[in-house]
Short mmCIF file of C-alpha atoms in Angstrom, two decimals:
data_model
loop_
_atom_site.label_atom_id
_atom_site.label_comp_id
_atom_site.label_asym_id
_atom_site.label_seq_id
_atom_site.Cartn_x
_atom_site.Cartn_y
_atom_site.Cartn_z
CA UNK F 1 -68.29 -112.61 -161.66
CA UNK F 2 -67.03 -115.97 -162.75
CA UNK F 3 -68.65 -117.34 -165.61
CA UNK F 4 -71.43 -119.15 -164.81
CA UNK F 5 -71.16 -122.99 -164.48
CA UNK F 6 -73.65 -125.45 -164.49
CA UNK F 7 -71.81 -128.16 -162.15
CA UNK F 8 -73.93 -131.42 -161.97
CA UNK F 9 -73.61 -133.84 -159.26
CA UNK F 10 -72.54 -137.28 -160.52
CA UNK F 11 -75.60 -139.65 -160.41
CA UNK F 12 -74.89 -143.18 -160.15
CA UNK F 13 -78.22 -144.85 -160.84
CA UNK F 14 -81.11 -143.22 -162.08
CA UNK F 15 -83.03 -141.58 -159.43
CA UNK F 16 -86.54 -142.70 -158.23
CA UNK F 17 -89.57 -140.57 -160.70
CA UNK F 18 -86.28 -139.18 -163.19
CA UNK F 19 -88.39 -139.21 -165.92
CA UNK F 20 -91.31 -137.56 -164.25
CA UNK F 21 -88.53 -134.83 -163.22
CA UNK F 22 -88.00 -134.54 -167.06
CA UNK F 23 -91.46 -133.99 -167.79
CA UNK F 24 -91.95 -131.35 -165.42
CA UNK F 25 -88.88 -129.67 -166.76
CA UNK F 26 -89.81 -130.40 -170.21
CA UNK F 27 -93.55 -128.57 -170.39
CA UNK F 28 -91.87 -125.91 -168.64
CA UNK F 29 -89.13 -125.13 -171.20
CA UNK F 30 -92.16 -126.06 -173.93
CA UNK F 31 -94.24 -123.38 -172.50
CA UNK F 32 -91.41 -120.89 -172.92
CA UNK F 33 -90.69 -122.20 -176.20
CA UNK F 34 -94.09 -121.94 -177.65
CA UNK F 35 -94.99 -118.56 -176.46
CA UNK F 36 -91.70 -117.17 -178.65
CA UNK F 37 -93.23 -118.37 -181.99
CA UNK F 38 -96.64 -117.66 -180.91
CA UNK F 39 -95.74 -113.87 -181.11
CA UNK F 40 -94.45 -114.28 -185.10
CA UNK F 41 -97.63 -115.66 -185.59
CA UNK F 42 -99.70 -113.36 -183.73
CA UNK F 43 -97.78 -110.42 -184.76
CA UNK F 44 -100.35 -108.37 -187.24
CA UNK F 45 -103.24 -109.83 -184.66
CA UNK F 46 -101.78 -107.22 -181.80
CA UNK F 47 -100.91 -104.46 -184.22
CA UNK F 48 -104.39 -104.23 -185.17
CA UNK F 49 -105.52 -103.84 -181.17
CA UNK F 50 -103.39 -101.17 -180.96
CA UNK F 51 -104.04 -98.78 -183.93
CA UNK F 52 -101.99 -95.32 -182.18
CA UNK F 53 -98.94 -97.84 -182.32
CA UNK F 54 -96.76 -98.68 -185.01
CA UNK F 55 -94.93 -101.79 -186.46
CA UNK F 56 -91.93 -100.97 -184.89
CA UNK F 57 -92.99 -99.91 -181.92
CA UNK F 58 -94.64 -103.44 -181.56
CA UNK F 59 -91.36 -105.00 -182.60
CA UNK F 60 -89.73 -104.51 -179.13
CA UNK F 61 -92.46 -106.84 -177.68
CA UNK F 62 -90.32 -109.46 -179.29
CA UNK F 63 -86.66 -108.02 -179.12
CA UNK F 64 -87.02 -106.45 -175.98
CA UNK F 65 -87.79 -109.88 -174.80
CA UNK F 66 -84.71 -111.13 -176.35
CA UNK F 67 -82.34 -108.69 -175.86
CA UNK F 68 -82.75 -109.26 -172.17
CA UNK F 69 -82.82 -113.18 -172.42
CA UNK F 70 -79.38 -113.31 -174.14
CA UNK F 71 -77.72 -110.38 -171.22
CA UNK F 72 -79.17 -113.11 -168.40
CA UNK F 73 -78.77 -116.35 -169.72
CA UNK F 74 -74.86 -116.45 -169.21
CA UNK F 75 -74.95 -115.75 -165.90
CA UNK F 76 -78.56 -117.48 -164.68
CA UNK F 77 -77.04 -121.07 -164.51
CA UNK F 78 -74.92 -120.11 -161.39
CA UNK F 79 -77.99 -117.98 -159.87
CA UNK F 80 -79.76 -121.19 -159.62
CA UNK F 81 -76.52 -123.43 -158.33
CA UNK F 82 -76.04 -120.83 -155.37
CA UNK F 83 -79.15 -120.53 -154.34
CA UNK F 84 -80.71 -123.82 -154.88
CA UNK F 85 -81.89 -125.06 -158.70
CA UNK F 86 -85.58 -126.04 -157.47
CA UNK F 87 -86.31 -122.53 -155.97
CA UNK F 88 -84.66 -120.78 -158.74
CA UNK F 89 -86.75 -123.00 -161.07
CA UNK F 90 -90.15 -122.49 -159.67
CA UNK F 91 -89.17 -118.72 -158.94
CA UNK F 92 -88.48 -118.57 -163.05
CA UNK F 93 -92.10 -120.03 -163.58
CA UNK F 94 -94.25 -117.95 -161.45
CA UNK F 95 -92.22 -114.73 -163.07
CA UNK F 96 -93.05 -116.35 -166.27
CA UNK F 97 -97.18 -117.02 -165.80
CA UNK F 98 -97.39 -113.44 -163.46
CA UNK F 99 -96.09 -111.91 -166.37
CA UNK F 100 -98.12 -113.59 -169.38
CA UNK F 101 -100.96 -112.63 -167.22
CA UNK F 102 -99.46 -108.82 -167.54
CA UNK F 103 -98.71 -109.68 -171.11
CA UNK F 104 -102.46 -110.38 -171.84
CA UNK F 105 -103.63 -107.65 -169.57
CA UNK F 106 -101.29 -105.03 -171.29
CA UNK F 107 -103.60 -102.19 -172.50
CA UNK F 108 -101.03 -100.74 -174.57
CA UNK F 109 -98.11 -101.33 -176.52
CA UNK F 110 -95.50 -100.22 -173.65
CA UNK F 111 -97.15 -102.24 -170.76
CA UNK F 112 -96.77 -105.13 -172.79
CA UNK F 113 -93.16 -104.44 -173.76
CA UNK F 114 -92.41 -104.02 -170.00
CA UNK F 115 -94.69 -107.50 -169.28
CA UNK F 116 -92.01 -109.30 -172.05
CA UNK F 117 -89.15 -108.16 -169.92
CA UNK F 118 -90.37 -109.40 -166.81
CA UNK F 119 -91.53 -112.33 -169.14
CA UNK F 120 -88.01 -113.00 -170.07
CA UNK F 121 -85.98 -113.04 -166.95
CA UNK F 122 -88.75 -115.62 -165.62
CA UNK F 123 -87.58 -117.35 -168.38
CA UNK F 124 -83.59 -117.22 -167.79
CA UNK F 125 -84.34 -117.92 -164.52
CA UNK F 126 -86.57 -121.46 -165.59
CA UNK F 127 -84.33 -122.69 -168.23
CA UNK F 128 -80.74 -123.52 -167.30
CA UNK F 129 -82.33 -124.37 -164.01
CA UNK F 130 -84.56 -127.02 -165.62
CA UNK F 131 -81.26 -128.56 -167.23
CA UNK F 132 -79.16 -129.03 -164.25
CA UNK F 133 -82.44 -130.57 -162.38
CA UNK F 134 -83.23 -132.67 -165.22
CA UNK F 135 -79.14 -133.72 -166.03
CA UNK F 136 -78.99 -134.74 -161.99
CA UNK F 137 -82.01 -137.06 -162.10
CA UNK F 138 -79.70 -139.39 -164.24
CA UNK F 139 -76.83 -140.85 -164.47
CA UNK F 140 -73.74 -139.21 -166.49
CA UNK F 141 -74.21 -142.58 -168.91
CA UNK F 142 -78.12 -141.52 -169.53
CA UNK F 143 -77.51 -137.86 -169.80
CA UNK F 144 -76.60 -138.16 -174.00
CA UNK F 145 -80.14 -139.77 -174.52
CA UNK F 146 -81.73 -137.12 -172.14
CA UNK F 147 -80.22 -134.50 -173.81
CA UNK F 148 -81.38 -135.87 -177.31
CA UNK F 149 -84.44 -135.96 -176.30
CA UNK F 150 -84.60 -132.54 -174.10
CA UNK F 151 -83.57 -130.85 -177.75
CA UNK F 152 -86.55 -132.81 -179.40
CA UNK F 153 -88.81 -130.97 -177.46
CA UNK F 154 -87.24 -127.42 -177.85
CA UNK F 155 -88.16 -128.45 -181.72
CA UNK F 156 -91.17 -129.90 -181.11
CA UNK F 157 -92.87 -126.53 -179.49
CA UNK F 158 -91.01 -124.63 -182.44
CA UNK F 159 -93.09 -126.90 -185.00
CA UNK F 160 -96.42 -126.61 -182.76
CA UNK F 161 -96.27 -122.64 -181.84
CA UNK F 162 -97.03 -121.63 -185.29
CA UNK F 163 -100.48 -123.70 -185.61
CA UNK F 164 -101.21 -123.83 -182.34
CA UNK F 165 -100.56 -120.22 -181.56
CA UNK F 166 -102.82 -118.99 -184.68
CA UNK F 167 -105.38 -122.12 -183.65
CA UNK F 168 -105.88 -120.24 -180.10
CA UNK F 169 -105.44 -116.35 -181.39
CA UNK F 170 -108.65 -117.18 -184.27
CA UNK F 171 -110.55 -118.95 -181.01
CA UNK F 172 -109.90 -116.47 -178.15
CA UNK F 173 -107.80 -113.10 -179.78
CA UNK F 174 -104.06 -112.65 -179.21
CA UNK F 175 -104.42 -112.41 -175.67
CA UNK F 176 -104.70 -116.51 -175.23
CA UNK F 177 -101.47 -116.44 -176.97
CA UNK F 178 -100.24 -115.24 -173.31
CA UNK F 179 -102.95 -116.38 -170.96
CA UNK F 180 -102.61 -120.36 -172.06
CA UNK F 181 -99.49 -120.42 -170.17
CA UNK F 182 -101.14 -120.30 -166.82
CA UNK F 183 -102.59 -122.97 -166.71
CA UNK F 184 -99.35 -124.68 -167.93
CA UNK F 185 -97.29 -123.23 -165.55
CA UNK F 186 -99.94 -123.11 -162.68
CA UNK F 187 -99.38 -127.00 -163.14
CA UNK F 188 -95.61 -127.46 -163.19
CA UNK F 189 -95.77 -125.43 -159.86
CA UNK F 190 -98.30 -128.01 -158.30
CA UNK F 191 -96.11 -131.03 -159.65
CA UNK F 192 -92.61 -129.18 -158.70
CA UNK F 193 -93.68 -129.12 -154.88
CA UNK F 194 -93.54 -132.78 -154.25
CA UNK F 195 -91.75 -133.86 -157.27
CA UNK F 196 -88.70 -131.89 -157.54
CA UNK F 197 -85.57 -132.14 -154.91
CA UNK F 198 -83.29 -129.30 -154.00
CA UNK F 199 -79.67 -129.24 -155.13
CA UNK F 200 -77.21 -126.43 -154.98
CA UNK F 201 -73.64 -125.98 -156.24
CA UNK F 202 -71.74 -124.17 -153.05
CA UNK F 203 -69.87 -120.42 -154.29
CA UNK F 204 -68.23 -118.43 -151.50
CA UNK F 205 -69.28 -115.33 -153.38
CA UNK F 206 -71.22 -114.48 -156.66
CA UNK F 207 -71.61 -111.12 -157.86
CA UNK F 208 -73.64 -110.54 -160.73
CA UNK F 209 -71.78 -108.42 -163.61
CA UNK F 210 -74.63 -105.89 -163.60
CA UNK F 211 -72.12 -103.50 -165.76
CA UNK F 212 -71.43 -106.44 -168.46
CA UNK F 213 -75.08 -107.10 -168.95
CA UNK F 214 -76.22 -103.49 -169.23
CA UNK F 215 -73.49 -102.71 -171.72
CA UNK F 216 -75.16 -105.66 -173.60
CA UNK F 217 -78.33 -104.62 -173.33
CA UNK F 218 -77.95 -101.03 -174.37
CA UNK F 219 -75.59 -101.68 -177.01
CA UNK F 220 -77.88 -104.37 -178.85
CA UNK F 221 -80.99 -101.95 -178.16
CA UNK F 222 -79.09 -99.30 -180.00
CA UNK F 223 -78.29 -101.37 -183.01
CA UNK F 224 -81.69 -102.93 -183.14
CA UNK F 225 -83.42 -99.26 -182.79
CA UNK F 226 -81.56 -97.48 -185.18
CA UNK F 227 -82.75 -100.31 -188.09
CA UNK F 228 -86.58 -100.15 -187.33
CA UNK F 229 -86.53 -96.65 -187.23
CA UNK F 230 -84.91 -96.47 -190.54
CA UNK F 231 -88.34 -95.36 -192.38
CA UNK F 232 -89.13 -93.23 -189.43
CA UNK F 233 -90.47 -90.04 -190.51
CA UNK F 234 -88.85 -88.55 -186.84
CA UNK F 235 -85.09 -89.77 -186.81
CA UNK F 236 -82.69 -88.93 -189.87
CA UNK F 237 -80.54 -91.50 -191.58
CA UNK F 238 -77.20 -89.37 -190.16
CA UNK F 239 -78.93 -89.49 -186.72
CA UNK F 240 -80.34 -93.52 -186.70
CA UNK F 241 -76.68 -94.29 -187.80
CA UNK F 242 -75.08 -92.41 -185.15
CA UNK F 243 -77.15 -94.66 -182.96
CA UNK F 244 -75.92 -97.53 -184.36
CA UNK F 245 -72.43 -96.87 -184.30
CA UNK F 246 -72.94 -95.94 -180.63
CA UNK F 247 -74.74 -99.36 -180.24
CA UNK F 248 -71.36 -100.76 -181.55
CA UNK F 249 -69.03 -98.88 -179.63
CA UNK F 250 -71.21 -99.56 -176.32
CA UNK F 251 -70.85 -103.57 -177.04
CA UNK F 252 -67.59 -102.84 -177.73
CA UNK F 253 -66.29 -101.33 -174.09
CA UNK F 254 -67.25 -104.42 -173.06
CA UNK F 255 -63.85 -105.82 -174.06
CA UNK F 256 -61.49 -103.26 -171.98
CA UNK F 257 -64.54 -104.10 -169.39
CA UNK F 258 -63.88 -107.64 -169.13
CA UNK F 259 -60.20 -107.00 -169.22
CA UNK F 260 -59.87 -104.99 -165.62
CA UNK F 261 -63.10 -106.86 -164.57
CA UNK F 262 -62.24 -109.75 -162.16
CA UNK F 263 -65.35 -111.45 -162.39
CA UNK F 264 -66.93 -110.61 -166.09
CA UNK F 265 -70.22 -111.51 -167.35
CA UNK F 266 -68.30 -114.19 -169.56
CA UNK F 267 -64.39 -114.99 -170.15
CA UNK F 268 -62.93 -113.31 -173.31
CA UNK F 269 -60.22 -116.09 -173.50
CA UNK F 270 -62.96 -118.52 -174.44
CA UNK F 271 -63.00 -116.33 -177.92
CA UNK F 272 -59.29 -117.65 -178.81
CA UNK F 273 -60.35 -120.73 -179.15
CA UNK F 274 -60.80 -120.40 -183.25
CA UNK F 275 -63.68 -123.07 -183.48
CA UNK F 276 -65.63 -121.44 -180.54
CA UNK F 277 -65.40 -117.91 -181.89
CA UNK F 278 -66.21 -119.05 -185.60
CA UNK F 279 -69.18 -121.09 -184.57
CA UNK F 280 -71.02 -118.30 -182.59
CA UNK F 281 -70.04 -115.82 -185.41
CA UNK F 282 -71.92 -118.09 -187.65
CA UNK F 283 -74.43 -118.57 -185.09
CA UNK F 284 -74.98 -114.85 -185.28
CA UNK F 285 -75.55 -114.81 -188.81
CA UNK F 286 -77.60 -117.94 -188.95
CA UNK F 287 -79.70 -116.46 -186.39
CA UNK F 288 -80.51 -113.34 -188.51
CA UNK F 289 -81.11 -115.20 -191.23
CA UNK F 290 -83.64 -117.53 -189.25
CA UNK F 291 -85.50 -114.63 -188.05
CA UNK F 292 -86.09 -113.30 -191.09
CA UNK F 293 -87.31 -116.79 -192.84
CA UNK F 294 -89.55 -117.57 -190.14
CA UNK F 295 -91.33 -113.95 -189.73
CA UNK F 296 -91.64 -112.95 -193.11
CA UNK F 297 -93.48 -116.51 -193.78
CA UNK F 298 -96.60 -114.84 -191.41
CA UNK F 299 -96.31 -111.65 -193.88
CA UNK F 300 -96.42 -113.24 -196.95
CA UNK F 301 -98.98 -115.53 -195.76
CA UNK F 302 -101.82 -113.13 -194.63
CA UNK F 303 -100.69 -110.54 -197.01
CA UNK F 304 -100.14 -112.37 -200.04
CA UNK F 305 -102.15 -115.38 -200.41
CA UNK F 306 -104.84 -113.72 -197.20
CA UNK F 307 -104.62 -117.36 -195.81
CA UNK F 308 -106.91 -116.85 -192.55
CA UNK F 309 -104.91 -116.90 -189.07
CA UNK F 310 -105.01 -120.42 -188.54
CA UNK F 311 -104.28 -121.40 -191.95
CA UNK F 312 -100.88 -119.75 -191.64
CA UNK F 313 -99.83 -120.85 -188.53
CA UNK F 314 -100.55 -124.38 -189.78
CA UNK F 315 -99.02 -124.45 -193.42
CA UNK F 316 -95.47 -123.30 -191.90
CA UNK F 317 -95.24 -126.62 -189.22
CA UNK F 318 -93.96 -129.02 -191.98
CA UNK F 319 -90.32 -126.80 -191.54
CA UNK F 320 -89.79 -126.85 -188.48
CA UNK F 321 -91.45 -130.65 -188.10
CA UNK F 322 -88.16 -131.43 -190.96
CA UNK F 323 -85.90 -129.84 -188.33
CA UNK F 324 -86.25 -132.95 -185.45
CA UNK F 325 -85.18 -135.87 -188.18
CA UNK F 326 -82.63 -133.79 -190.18
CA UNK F 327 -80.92 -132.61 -186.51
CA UNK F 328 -81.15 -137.02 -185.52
CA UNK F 329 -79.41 -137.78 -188.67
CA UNK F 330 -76.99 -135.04 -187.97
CA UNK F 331 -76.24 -135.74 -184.57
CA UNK F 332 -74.89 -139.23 -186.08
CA UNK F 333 -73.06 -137.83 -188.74
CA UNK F 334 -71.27 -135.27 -186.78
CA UNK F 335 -69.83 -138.23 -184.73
CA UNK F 336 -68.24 -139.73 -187.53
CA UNK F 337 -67.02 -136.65 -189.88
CA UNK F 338 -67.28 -133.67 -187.67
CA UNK F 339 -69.78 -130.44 -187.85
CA UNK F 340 -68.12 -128.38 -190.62
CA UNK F 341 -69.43 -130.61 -194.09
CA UNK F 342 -73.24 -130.13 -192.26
CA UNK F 343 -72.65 -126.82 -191.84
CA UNK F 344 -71.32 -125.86 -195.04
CA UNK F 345 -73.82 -127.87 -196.41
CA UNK F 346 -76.81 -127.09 -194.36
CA UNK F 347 -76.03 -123.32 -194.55
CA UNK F 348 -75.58 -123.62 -198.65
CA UNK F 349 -78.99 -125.06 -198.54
CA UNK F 350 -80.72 -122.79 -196.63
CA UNK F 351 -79.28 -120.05 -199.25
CA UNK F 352 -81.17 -122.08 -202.11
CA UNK F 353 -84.46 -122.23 -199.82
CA UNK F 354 -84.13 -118.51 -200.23
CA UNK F 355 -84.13 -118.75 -203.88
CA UNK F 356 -86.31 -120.74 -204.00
CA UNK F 357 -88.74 -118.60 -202.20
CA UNK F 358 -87.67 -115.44 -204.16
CA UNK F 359 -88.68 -116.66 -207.31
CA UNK F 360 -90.78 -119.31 -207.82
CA UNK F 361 -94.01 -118.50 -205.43
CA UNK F 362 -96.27 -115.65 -206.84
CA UNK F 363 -99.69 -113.83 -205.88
CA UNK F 364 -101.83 -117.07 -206.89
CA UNK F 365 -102.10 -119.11 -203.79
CA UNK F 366 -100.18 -122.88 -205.05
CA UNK F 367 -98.94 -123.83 -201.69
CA UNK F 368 -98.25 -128.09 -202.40
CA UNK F 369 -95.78 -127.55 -205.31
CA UNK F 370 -94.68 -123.29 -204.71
CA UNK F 371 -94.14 -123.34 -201.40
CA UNK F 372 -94.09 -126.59 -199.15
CA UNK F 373 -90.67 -127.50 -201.18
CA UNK F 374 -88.94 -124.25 -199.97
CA UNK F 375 -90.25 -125.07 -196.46
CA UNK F 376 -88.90 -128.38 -196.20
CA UNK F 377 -86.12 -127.23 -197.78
CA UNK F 378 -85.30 -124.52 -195.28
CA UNK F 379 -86.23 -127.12 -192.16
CA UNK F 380 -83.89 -129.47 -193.07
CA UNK F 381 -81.39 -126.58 -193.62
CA UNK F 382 -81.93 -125.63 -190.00
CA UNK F 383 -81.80 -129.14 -188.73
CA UNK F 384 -78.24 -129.34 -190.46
CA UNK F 385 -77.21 -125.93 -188.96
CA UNK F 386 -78.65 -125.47 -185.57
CA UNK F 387 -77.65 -128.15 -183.77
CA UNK F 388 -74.34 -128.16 -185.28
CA UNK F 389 -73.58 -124.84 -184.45
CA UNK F 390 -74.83 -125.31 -180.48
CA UNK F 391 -72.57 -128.64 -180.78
CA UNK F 392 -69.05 -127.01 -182.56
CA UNK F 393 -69.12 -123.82 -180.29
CA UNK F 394 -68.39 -126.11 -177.18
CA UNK F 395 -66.41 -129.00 -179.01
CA UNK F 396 -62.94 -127.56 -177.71
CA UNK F 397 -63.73 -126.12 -174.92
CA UNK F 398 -62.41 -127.38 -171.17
CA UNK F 399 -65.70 -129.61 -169.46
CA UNK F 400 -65.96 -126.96 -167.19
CA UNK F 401 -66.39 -124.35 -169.79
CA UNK F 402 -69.16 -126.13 -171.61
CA UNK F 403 -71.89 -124.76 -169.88
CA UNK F 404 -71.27 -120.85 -170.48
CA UNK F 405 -69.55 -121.38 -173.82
CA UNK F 406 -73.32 -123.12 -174.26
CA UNK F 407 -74.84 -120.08 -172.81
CA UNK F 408 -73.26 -117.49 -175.09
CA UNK F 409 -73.42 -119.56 -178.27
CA UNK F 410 -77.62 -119.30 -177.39
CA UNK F 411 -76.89 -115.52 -176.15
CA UNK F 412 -75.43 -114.20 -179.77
CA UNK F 413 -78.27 -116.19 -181.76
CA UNK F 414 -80.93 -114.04 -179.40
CA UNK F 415 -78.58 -111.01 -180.49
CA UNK F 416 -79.10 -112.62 -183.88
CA UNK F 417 -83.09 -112.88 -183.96
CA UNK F 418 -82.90 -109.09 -182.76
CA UNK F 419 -81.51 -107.43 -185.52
CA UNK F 420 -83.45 -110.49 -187.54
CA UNK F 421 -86.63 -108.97 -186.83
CA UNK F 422 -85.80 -105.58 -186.71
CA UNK F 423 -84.79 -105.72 -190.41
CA UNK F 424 -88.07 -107.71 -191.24
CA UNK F 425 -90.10 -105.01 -189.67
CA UNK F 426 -88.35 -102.45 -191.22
CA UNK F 427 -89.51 -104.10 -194.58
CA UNK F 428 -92.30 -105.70 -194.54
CA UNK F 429 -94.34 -103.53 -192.08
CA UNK F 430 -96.23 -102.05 -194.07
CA UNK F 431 -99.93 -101.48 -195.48
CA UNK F 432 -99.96 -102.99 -198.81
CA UNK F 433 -97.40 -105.56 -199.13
CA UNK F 434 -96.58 -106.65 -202.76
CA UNK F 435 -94.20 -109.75 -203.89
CA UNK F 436 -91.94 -106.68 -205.15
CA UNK F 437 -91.33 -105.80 -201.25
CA UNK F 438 -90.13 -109.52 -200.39
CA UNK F 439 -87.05 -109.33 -202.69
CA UNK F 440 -84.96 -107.26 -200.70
CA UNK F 441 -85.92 -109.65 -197.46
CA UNK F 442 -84.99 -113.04 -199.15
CA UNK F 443 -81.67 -111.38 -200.98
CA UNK F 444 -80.55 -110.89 -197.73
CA UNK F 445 -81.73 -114.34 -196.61
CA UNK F 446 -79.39 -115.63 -199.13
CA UNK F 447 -76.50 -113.57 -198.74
CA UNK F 448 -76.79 -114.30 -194.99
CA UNK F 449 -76.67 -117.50 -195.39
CA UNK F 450 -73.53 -117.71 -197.68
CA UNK F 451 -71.45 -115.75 -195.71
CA UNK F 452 -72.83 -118.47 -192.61
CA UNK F 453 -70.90 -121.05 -195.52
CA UNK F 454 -67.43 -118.69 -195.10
CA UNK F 455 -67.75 -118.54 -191.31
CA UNK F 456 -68.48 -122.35 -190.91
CA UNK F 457 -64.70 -122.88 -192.93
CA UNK F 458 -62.16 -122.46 -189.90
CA UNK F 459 -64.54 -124.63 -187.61
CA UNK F 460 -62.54 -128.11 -186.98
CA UNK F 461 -64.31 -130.85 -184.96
CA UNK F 462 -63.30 -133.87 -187.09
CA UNK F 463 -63.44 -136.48 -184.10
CA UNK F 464 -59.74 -137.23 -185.22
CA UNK F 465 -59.56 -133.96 -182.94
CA UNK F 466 -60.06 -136.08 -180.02
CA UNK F 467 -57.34 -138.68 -180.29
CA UNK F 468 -54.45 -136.45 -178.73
CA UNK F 469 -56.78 -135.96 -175.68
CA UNK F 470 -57.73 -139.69 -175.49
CA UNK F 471 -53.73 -140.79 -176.32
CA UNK F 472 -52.90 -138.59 -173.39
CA UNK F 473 -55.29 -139.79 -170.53
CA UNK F 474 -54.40 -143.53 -171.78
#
């Protein structure tokens, strides 16, 4: 399969209700958004409804979810250009909302890991779609202000799941966590029908690379099994990293795959590029290292300090809520000295944030001056790094490589929030947490995010980059 391209017809004004089309999009992709960081915070919530499970057998509610989203997403954009982006779209949304009902419904531990599946191609199928219906509705002079403010609310349902997650798990159990979104969605179906237009990109053929994204999936399931079985009275260390290594070797095939494979799930070339490859090997990394900051926050939380369910979810939102300004600012910056000083700098940072929470909190609860400066700390780390990274892994690629050089850069950061929480669970999952137990997890925060620094190094988007392209158009 050809790597999937999200081709936009040029708009030349904007079109009638564009910014109703952007709302409809938007609480879509906030719904999907929010339910992702509801689960961190509702985490301990579903363990304890399901007492014959354990920790890590809950944790593949939340990678299982993500494994699949980041084997889909690459090739999801073209689904919706062949066969039309507004069916696609509302076909992504009714997945989603059938399956949060299953989610809620699930009455154990497996049902709801296969509801998150289902859960997560309705959301591969929503999202890319979303941005091609949304990018169409305006001109190609608009489409840097819509996309500025399309990221704003990716951030602003980070910042909000958190509180508003815990808010609804305290008020109706964990279970709202997945039944709120029918409602949501139930609505952008109702305002899709007469709101939305149909748009396709024509393909003479597209086969889906069902090989590529199966090698994927295994090989990341491998990798991410063999760490949260680690303390696994039932698997032996020789045996888990057998697994692993297998895991490896399976993601690995995919190369001679994609070599004899006409149309692969995505391009290998694209990895010569030396700023592309660096930038989603950092993104990897970062994405780990993200994981692991946001979900041990719930543990430490309810653990250490016992702050109540909806005390947690609200004391982490000043982070993420740093994220939207710092990623503004960063935006500008970028334009002027390139991505690789905010990376370096964000990423260095977000290792101190981890120092930060490693040793100055302890067991007395002192959130204003122990913890709230590590938070903002770490949220404007992210804010440096995120964007930055989503920006530098397309900076020198061809325009019509942008859109799956996008798609994998968000691919390996799901890869990267898998083995991110599968190393958090293997830690902090257990009965009696003490502050002794959270060393190991923010030591690896830290080293993570140094060796993010190292990877960031070879990434060149100075906007002096640009001049031999502009010199030879002119």
């Amino acid at each position: 399969m050809k790597p999937a391209e999200f081709v936009y017809t040029p708009s030349e004004k904007v079109m009638p209700g564009a910014w109703r089309v952007f709302a409809i999009a938007c609480i879509a992709v906030f719904m999907v958004s929010l339910d992702t960081t509801i689960l961190y915070a509702g985490f301990n919530n579903i363990l304890q409804s399901f007492p014959t499970s354990t920790a890590a057998d809950l944790s593949w509610a939340m990678n299982a979810y993500s494994i699949v989203y980041a084997a889909m997403l690459i090739p999801a954009g073209g689904i919706a250009d062949k066969y039309g982006r507004k069916k696609v779209f509302m076909l992504g949304v009714t997945l989603f909302i059938t399956a949060s009902l299953a989610c809620g419904a699930s009455p154990s531990v497996f049902w709801l890991i296969v509801a998150r599946v289902f859960q997560s191609i309705g959301a591969c199928l929503l999202s890319p779609a979303a941005l091609a219906i949304v990018l169409e509705a305006f001109p190609r002079e608009k489409r840097m202000v819509v996309m500025g403010a399309w990221g704003a609310v990716g951030a602003l349902a980070a910042a909000l799941g958190p509180g508003v997650g815990s808010f609804i798990i305290d008020i109706g159990g964990w279970q709202w966590a997945f039944f709120i979104n029918i409602p949501i969605g139930l609505f952008c179906l109702w305002q899709s029908m007469s709101t939305l237009h149909e748009s396709t990109q024509p393909r003479d053929k597209m086969r889906l690379d069902w090989v590529g994204m199966l090698l994927l999936i295994t090989g990341i399931g491998a990798i991410a099994f063999g760490i949260v079985e680690l303390n696994s009275a039932h698997w032996s260390t020789p045996e888990l990293t057998g697994i692993m290594l297998l895991g490896l070797a399976v993601i690995l095939s995919y190369i001679p795959w994609a070599n004899i494979n006409p149309e692969p799930l995505f391009d290998l070339d694209l990895f010569k590029n030396k700023t592309f490859l660096f930038s989603n090997l950092a993104g990897i990394v970062f994405g780990i290292a993200f994981s692991i900051m946001f979900f041990s926050f719930f543990f430490w939380m309810k653990n250490i300090w016992h702050y109540s369910q909806s005390l947690a979810g609200t004391a982490i939102m000043p982070g993420p809520l740093a994220v939207v300004p710092t990623a503004i600012i960063a935006g500008k910056l970028a334009s002027k000295i390139g991505h690789r000083p905010l990376l370096i700098t964000g990423s260095l940072t977000y290792a101190l944030s981890g120092l930060w929470f490693m040793l100055v909190p302890d067991a007395s609860p002192d959130y204003v001056t122990e913890w709230l400066p590590g938070l903002i700390l770490s949220g404007i780390s992210v804010g440096l790094v995120m964007p930055s990274i989503s920006a530098s892994a397309v900076f020198g690629l061809p325009a019509k490589d942008y859109a799956v050089g996008s798609a994998i850069n968000h691919a390996v950061r799901q890869i990267g929030t898998v083995i991110g929480v599968a190393i958090t669970v293997l830690l902090l999952a257990q009965a009696k947490l003490q502050i002794t137990d959270f060393i190991p997890v923010y030591s690896i925060h830290i080293a993570l995010a140094l060796i993010t620094a190292m990877l960031c190094i070879p990434v060149n988007t100075h906007p002096r980059q640009l001049l031999p392209v502009i010199s030879q158009k002119g």
